[in-house]
Coordinates of C-alpha atoms and ligand atoms in Angstrom, one line a residue:
M1 CA 16.5 3.8 15.6
D2 CA 17.0 0.2 16.1
D3 CA 14.7 -0.3 13.1
V4 CA 17.0 0.9 10.4
A5 CA 18.4 -2.6 9.5
L6 CA 20.5 -0.8 6.5
E7 CA 21.8 2.7 5.8
A8 CA 24.0 3.8 2.7
K9 CA 25.5 7.0 2.9
G10 CA 27.1 9.4 -0.3
L11 CA 26.9 6.3 -2.6
V12 CA 29.2 6.7 -6.0
K13 CA 30.0 4.0 -8.3
T14 CA 32.2 4.9 -11.6
Y15 CA 32.6 3.2 -14.6
K16 CA 35.4 4.9 -16.5
R17 CA 33.8 8.1 -17.4
V18 CA 30.1 6.7 -16.4
R19 CA 28.7 7.8 -13.2
A20 CA 26.4 5.0 -12.5
V21 CA 25.3 6.2 -9.3
Q22 CA 26.0 9.9 -7.5
D23 CA 25.8 10.4 -4.1
V24 CA 22.9 7.8 -3.1
S25 CA 21.9 7.8 0.7
I26 CA 18.9 5.7 1.3
V27 CA 17.9 4.0 4.4
L28 CA 15.8 0.6 5.0
R29 CA 13.7 -0.3 7.5
R30 CA 12.7 -3.5 10.0
G31 CA 9.3 -4.4 8.1
R32 CA 9.1 -1.7 4.9
V33 CA 9.2 -1.8 1.4
T34 CA 11.2 0.8 0.6
A35 CA 10.7 1.5 -3.4
L36 CA 13.2 2.5 -5.9
V37 CA 12.0 4.1 -9.1
G38 CA 13.2 5.0 -12.5
E39 CA 13.6 4.5 -15.9
S40 CA 16.3 2.0 -17.6
G41 CA 19.7 3.4 -17.1
S42 CA 19.3 5.5 -14.4
G43 CA 21.2 3.7 -12.5
K44 CA 18.9 1.6 -10.0
S45 CA 20.3 -1.8 -10.6
T46 CA 23.7 -0.7 -10.0
V47 CA 22.2 0.7 -6.0
A48 CA 20.8 -2.8 -5.9
K49 CA 24.5 -5.1 -7.0
L50 CA 26.5 -2.1 -4.6
L51 CA 23.7 -2.2 -1.6
A52 CA 24.2 -6.8 -2.2
R53 CA 27.3 -5.8 -2.0
L54 CA 28.5 -7.4 -5.7
V55 CA 30.7 -4.2 -6.9
E56 CA 32.6 -2.3 -4.4
P57 CA 31.7 1.7 -4.4
T58 CA 34.2 4.5 -5.7
E59 CA 32.9 6.5 -2.4
G60 CA 31.0 6.2 -0.1
E61 CA 29.8 3.2 3.3
I62 CA 26.9 1.2 4.2
L63 CA 25.8 0.1 7.1
L64 CA 24.4 -2.7 8.5
D65 CA 22.4 -2.6 12.1
G66 CA 24.8 0.4 12.6
R67 CA 27.9 -0.8 11.6
K68 CA 30.4 -1.7 8.7
V69 CA 30.4 -5.2 8.3
R70 CA 34.2 -6.1 7.0
R71 CA 32.9 -10.2 6.3
V72 CA 31.4 -10.2 3.2
R73 CA 30.4 -13.3 3.6
E74 CA 28.5 -12.3 7.0
Y75 CA 26.8 -9.5 5.1
R76 CA 25.8 -11.6 1.9
R77 CA 24.1 -13.8 4.9
K78 CA 22.0 -10.6 6.2
V79 CA 21.0 -9.1 2.9
Q80 CA 19.6 -11.1 0.2
M81 CA 18.7 -10.7 -3.2
V82 CA 16.0 -12.1 -5.5
F83 CA 17.0 -11.1 -9.4
Q84 CA 14.3 -9.8 -12.1
D85 CA 14.8 -13.1 -13.7
P86 CA 13.3 -16.3 -12.0
F87 CA 14.5 -18.7 -14.8
A88 CA 18.4 -17.7 -14.9
S89 CA 18.8 -17.4 -10.9
L90 CA 17.6 -21.2 -11.1
N91 CA 19.8 -24.1 -12.1
P92 CA 18.2 -26.0 -14.5
I93 CA 19.4 -29.7 -13.6
H94 CA 18.8 -28.9 -10.0
T95 CA 15.4 -29.8 -8.4
I96 CA 13.6 -27.0 -6.3
R97 CA 14.4 -29.2 -3.0
Y98 CA 18.6 -29.3 -3.9
H99 CA 18.0 -25.1 -4.3
L100 CA 16.6 -25.4 -1.2
V101 CA 18.5 -27.3 0.9
R102 CA 22.6 -25.9 -0.2
P103 CA 21.4 -22.6 2.0
L104 CA 20.2 -24.2 4.3
K105 CA 22.8 -26.2 5.0
I106 CA 25.5 -23.6 4.3
H107 CA 23.9 -21.4 7.1
K108 CA 23.4 -24.6 9.6
R109 CA 19.6 -24.4 9.2
T110 CA 17.3 -26.5 11.2
E111 CA 14.4 -25.8 9.1
T112 CA 13.1 -28.0 6.5
P113 CA 12.9 -27.7 2.4
E114 CA 9.2 -28.5 3.3
E115 CA 8.7 -25.2 5.6
L116 CA 10.4 -22.9 3.2
M117 CA 8.2 -23.9 0.5
E118 CA 5.0 -23.7 3.1
R119 CA 6.2 -19.9 3.7
V120 CA 6.1 -18.6 -0.2
Q121 CA 3.0 -21.1 -0.4
L122 CA 3.8 -24.0 -3.1
P123 CA 2.7 -27.2 -2.3
A124 CA 5.9 -29.2 -1.1
D125 CA 5.4 -32.4 -3.8
F126 CA 7.5 -28.8 -6.0
L127 CA 10.4 -29.7 -4.3
S128 CA 10.9 -32.9 -6.7
R129 CA 10.3 -30.8 -9.7
Y130 CA 12.7 -29.3 -12.0
P131 CA 12.5 -25.0 -12.3
H132 CA 11.4 -25.8 -16.0
E133 CA 8.6 -27.6 -14.4
L134 CA 6.8 -24.6 -12.2
S135 CA 5.7 -21.4 -14.0
G136 CA 7.7 -17.9 -13.8
G137 CA 5.7 -16.8 -10.8
Q138 CA 6.8 -20.3 -8.8
R139 CA 10.1 -20.0 -9.6
Q140 CA 10.1 -16.2 -8.3
R141 CA 8.8 -17.9 -5.3
V142 CA 11.6 -20.3 -5.2
A143 CA 14.0 -17.4 -5.5
I144 CA 12.3 -16.0 -2.4
A145 CA 11.9 -19.3 -0.7
R146 CA 16.0 -19.4 -1.7
A147 CA 16.7 -16.2 -0.2
L148 CA 14.7 -16.6 3.0
A149 CA 16.8 -20.0 3.7
A150 CA 19.4 -17.2 5.1
H151 CA 17.0 -15.3 7.6
P152 CA 17.9 -12.3 6.0
E153 CA 17.6 -9.0 7.3
V154 CA 16.7 -7.3 4.3
L155 CA 15.8 -8.4 1.0
L156 CA 17.2 -7.0 -2.3
A157 CA 14.2 -7.1 -4.8
D158 CA 15.6 -5.9 -8.4
E159 CA 12.5 -5.9 -10.4
P160 CA 11.5 -8.9 -8.9
V161 CA 7.4 -9.4 -11.0
S162 CA 8.4 -7.1 -14.1
M163 CA 9.4 -10.2 -16.4
L164 CA 6.1 -12.4 -14.8
D165 CA 2.7 -12.6 -16.3
V166 CA 0.9 -9.4 -15.0
S167 CA -2.1 -11.5 -14.0
I168 CA 0.4 -13.3 -11.3
R169 CA 2.4 -10.1 -10.4
L170 CA 0.1 -9.4 -7.4
G171 CA 0.4 -12.4 -6.2
V172 CA 4.0 -12.4 -5.6
L173 CA 4.4 -8.6 -4.3
N174 CA 1.2 -9.7 -1.7
L175 CA 3.8 -12.2 -1.2
L176 CA 6.5 -9.7 -0.3
L177 CA 4.1 -7.8 1.6
D178 CA 3.6 -10.7 4.0
L179 CA 6.9 -11.5 4.4
K180 CA 7.6 -8.2 5.3
E181 CA 5.1 -8.0 8.2
R182 CA 5.8 -11.7 9.6
L183 CA 9.5 -11.7 9.3
R184 CA 10.0 -7.8 9.8
L185 CA 12.3 -8.1 6.7
A186 CA 13.2 -4.9 5.3
V187 CA 12.7 -4.6 1.6
L188 CA 14.0 -2.6 -1.7
Y189 CA 11.5 -3.0 -4.5
I190 CA 13.8 -1.4 -7.4
T191 CA 11.0 -0.9 -10.5
H192 CA 10.1 1.2 -13.4
D193 CA 6.5 0.7 -12.6
I194 CA 5.7 4.1 -10.1
A195 CA 2.1 2.8 -9.9
S196 CA 2.9 -0.6 -8.3
A197 CA 5.0 1.5 -5.8
R198 CA 2.0 3.7 -4.4
Y199 CA 0.8 -0.2 -4.0
F200 CA 3.3 -2.2 -2.5
A201 CA 6.0 0.6 -1.0
D202 CA 5.5 2.4 1.9
E203 CA 8.0 5.0 1.2
T204 CA 9.5 6.0 -2.5
F205 CA 12.7 7.0 -4.1
V206 CA 12.7 8.5 -6.9
M207 CA 15.8 7.9 -9.6
Y208 CA 17.0 10.2 -12.4
G209 CA 20.6 10.1 -13.9
G210 CA 22.3 8.5 -11.0
Q211 CA 20.6 10.5 -8.5
I212 CA 17.9 10.3 -6.1
V213 CA 15.6 13.0 -6.9
E214 CA 12.9 12.9 -4.6
G215 CA 11.3 11.1 -1.6
G216 CA 8.7 10.5 0.6
D217 CA 6.3 8.1 2.0
S218 CA 4.5 6.6 -1.3
E219 CA 1.2 8.3 -0.8
T220 CA 2.5 11.8 -1.0
V221 CA 5.1 10.9 -3.7
T222 CA 2.9 9.6 -6.0
Q223 CA 0.0 11.9 -5.4
R224 CA 1.5 15.0 -4.7
P225 CA 5.0 14.4 -6.7
A226 CA 7.5 17.5 -6.6
H227 CA 10.3 17.2 -8.8
P228 CA 9.2 18.2 -12.4
Y229 CA 11.0 14.4 -13.3
T230 CA 8.6 12.1 -10.9
Q231 CA 5.7 14.5 -12.3
L232 CA 6.0 13.4 -16.0
L233 CA 7.1 10.3 -14.7
I234 CA 3.3 10.3 -13.0
E235 CA 1.6 11.9 -16.1
S236 CA 3.2 9.1 -18.8
A237 CA 2.5 6.6 -16.0
P238 CA -0.7 3.9 -18.3
D239 CA 1.2 5.0 -21.7
P240 CA 5.0 3.7 -20.9
E241 CA 5.8 3.8 -24.6
R242 CA 5.7 7.5 -24.0
A243 CA 7.0 7.8 -21.0
V244 CA 10.4 6.3 -22.7
V245 CA 9.9 8.5 -25.2
A246 CA 9.9 11.4 -23.1
L247 CA 12.4 10.6 -20.5
D248 CA 15.2 8.5 -21.9
A249 CA 18.4 11.2 -21.9
P250 CA 21.0 9.7 -23.7
S251 CA 24.1 9.7 -21.2
E252 CA 25.9 12.7 -23.5
E253 CA 23.1 15.1 -21.9
V254 CA 23.4 13.5 -18.8
A255 CA 27.6 14.5 -18.6
A256 CA 27.1 17.3 -19.8
V257 CA 25.2 18.9 -17.0
S258 CA 27.4 17.2 -14.7
A259 CA 27.4 19.9 -12.5
G260 CA 24.3 21.0 -11.9
C261 CA 20.8 18.9 -12.3
Q262 CA 20.8 15.9 -13.9
F263 CA 17.4 16.1 -15.4
A264 CA 17.8 20.6 -16.6
P265 CA 17.9 19.5 -20.5
R266 CA 14.2 17.5 -20.1
C267 CA 12.9 19.8 -17.8
P268 CA 10.0 21.5 -18.8
K269 CA 10.8 23.9 -15.4
V270 CA 14.9 24.7 -16.0
Q271 CA 15.7 27.8 -14.7
S272 CA 19.8 29.3 -15.6
R273 CA 21.4 27.9 -11.8
C274 CA 19.8 24.4 -12.9
W275 CA 22.9 24.1 -15.2
T276 CA 25.3 24.8 -13.0
D277 CA 24.5 24.5 -9.4
A278 CA 23.4 20.9 -8.1
P279 CA 20.5 21.4 -6.0
P280 CA 20.4 20.2 -2.7
R281 CA 17.3 18.0 -0.8
T282 CA 14.6 20.2 0.3
E283 CA 11.5 19.5 2.2
V284 CA 7.9 20.2 0.4
D285 CA 5.5 20.0 2.1
S286 CA 5.1 17.1 4.2
Y287 CA 7.4 16.1 7.3
G288 CA 9.7 13.6 5.4
H289 CA 8.4 14.8 1.3
W290 CA 11.9 16.0 -0.2
A291 CA 13.0 16.8 -4.2
A292 CA 16.2 17.5 -5.2
C293 CA 15.1 21.0 -7.2
W294 CA 16.2 24.5 -7.1
L295 CA 12.1 25.6 -7.1
Y296 CA 11.9 24.2 -3.7
V297 CA 14.8 25.8 -2.1
E298 CA 13.3 29.8 -1.9
A299 CA 9.6 28.0 -0.7
A300 CA 11.7 26.4 2.0
A301 CA 13.7 29.3 3.1
Ligands
ATP1 N1 29.4 -2.8 -15.3 C1 29.0 -1.3 -16.1 N2 30.1 -1.1 -16.9 C2 30.0 -0.1 -17.3 N3 28.9 1.0 -17.5 C3 27.8 0.4 -17.0 C4 28.0 -0.6 -16.0 N4 26.7 -1.1 -14.9 C5 26.4 0.1 -15.4 N5 26.5 0.7 -16.7 C6 26.2 2.1 -17.0 O1 25.3 3.2 -15.7 C7 24.3 3.4 -16.5 C8 23.3 3.3 -15.0 O2 23.0 1.4 -15.3 P1 22.0 1.0 -14.4 O3 22.4 -1.0 -15.2 O4 22.6 1.0 -13.1 O5 20.8 1.2 -14.5 P2 19.0 0.6 -14.3 O6 17.8 1.7 -13.7 O7 19.0 0.0 -12.3 O8 18.8 0.7 -15.8 P3 17.9 -1.0 -16.0 O9 17.0 -1.0 -15.8 O10 17.8 -1.0 -17.7 O11 19.2 -2.2 -15.6 C9 24.2 3.1 -17.2 O12 24.9 4.2 -17.9 C10 24.8 2.1 -17.5 O13 25.4 2.2 -18.9

């Protein structure tokens, strides 16, 4: 099990009355990409912030290399984050060189900014440029280079390509794949696009209403989705507009089923106990593929 880099157990995050994240457990492994897929408001960004330790969990624990890391500074070095908007995450008044030299100094690294640029496939003469002189994709590569300066074990990428031009998304995802292989990084890939998870992630988790409702290897989850929510997500994947109309659950409705399955109000296969009892994680058709859905509980027993 030494390939486990980060393990979160039973994470809960409550904001006043909103349960943004409810009992989320997730394992990130070295040299693997894990996708966390869900619609807007499902709680994915809150999971990223919890794993980055930018916010404290209401309940649950996070283990890095099998232990609780008390010192936030040490933790944050090993677990780096890449955000959705590469422009907002770079300071417009500083050159690219400044953005890379700073973390190299802080973490006392002997590498050069030129080496970091090479690792993210950017020319070294960009170091003297300012963020606005780069394209969105190039800026995101700089943000990734800056994260690498810390020599992290884990990279948390929250919608890293959703603000980029469609034509350059694949290039940035391929760069992340290359880094996961060469540096054996554990990568969490947060996205609303389940089709990209199939291509890019080894494992996929699907989130709805603050809970993970299905998980397994990406090929299986996307080709043979078990949870009714995942099935709807995949059916509407080519038409994101339709997905939003069909799936965007108002939070009052989610609150109304706090005892049972979050998806009950929208589920085409809802049964009476879905309203009162939370479904347990149940193995579906192959090893490691599970869904939290009452449809599979009897089949497994
Ligand atoms: N700081 C906060 N204070 C109050 N409520 C919050 C806060 N952060 C998140 N929430 C609520 O928690 C729920 C999950 O939000 P979160 O941002 O994690 O979802 P998401 O799936 O990442 O959505 P998006 O893709 O739109 O960012 C939402 O109902 C949101 O309104």
